Amino acid sequence: MTMPFGEICGQDRAVLLLRRAWAGGRLAQAYCFAGPPGAGKRTTALALAQAVNCLAPATAGPAPDACGTCRSCRRIAAGQHPDVILVTPQEKTVITIEQVRDLAARANLRAYEGNVKVWILDPADQMQEPAANAFLKTLEEPAGRSLFILVTTAFTALLATIRSRCQEVRFDPLGDEALRTILMRHGRSAEDVAAVLPLAGGNAERALGLDVVEERARQERVVAETWGALGSVPALLEQAERIGKDRATLEAALEILLGFTRDLAVFRVGESSRRLLPTDRLAAGGRAAAGIPLSATLKIHEAQAEARRRLAVNAQPRFTAERMLLKMREAMEEKVGGPA
Ligand SMILES: [Zn+2]
């Protein structure tokens, strides 16, 4: 195992803030890690728990970190450290007042073996009001050496009184590079990464959960159905109904279509750029690109990009899909009629 903070991808700002506060002995008593799902909030909470309880921490130097290998670090990573307690909703619904009372009673006891008791409440916004009020009391009367980490995707859903007692640490959606690193670390191939990246929405959990084989089949289906429908207006309207059935469906379809059109353009631009495409996408792009000149490809890309812009300002999904498909058809007809 390597260094816990050092392993976290794509959250440099949040991690640096925590590393500095920890190494400088300036940690707050309660933090709220807020940001979109799958961005690494819980991983970072565990890294911080390892840091404060590590038996051989590296606190000097530019990148202070827990060792990741001592007994304490290993037990925290395995979820078996008695002083690092994860509080999650029971039966996947809410964090109950009983759970918080238990937390309050145990926060008063001395830590078993670590230096600091760490409570990770995830998701903290799933505390019902009585539970939240009980938790607030615990925050107001700090007991022993406890560190509270509230994890949430909805910071404003927490009670204002709780928010004001926590230091907020913001997490951003993961960028493509960070996601790529995480996926590769989990043994995904470059082709697999290329297939799931456009659909992950900066969410590592979602990216890891996507079934690559199924996902590729779905992408191929959307591409084939869409291009197949450009030949006739009734087919085109039917396809608009399918991909424009709601906002989320159209957003997902647009990601796929834009990715495919980019591949087409790359294929058209020249040999050297083709190396950028994974082999299976190169094959598919090559087949489809055979009859489509670059000018038409760019018009198609513009129609799709425009649809995405319109959707972002709440255009009606089905109408947006129709308009895009008609423009794609126009671009294709020009290609048949005009010079290639
Ligand atoms: Zn350690």
CSV table of C-alpha atoms and ligand atoms in Angstrom, one decimal, residues 4 50-51 53-57 65-74, ligand 1:
chain,number,residue,atom,x,y,z
A,4,PRO,CA,-3.0,7.5,1.6
A,50,GLN,CA,-5.2,7.3,8.8
A,51,ALA,CA,-3.1,10.5,9.1
A,53,ASN,CA,-3.9,7.8,13.9
A,54,CYS,CA,-0.7,6.7,12.0
A,55,LEU,CA,2.1,5.2,14.1
A,56,ALA,CA,4.8,6.4,11.7
A,57,PRO,CA,3.5,9.5,9.9
A,65,ASP,CA,1.1,11.9,4.8
A,66,ALA,CA,0.3,8.8,6.8
A,67,CYS,CA,2.6,5.9,6.2
A,68,GLY,CA,-0.1,3.6,4.9
A,69,THR,CA,1.7,0.5,6.1
A,70,CYS,CA,1.6,0.6,9.9
A,71,ARG,CA,-0.8,-1.5,11.9
A,72,SER,CA,-3.1,1.4,12.4
A,73,CYS,CA,-3.1,2.5,8.8
A,74,ARG,CA,-3.8,-1.0,7.6
B,1,ZN,ZN,0.6,4.5,9.3
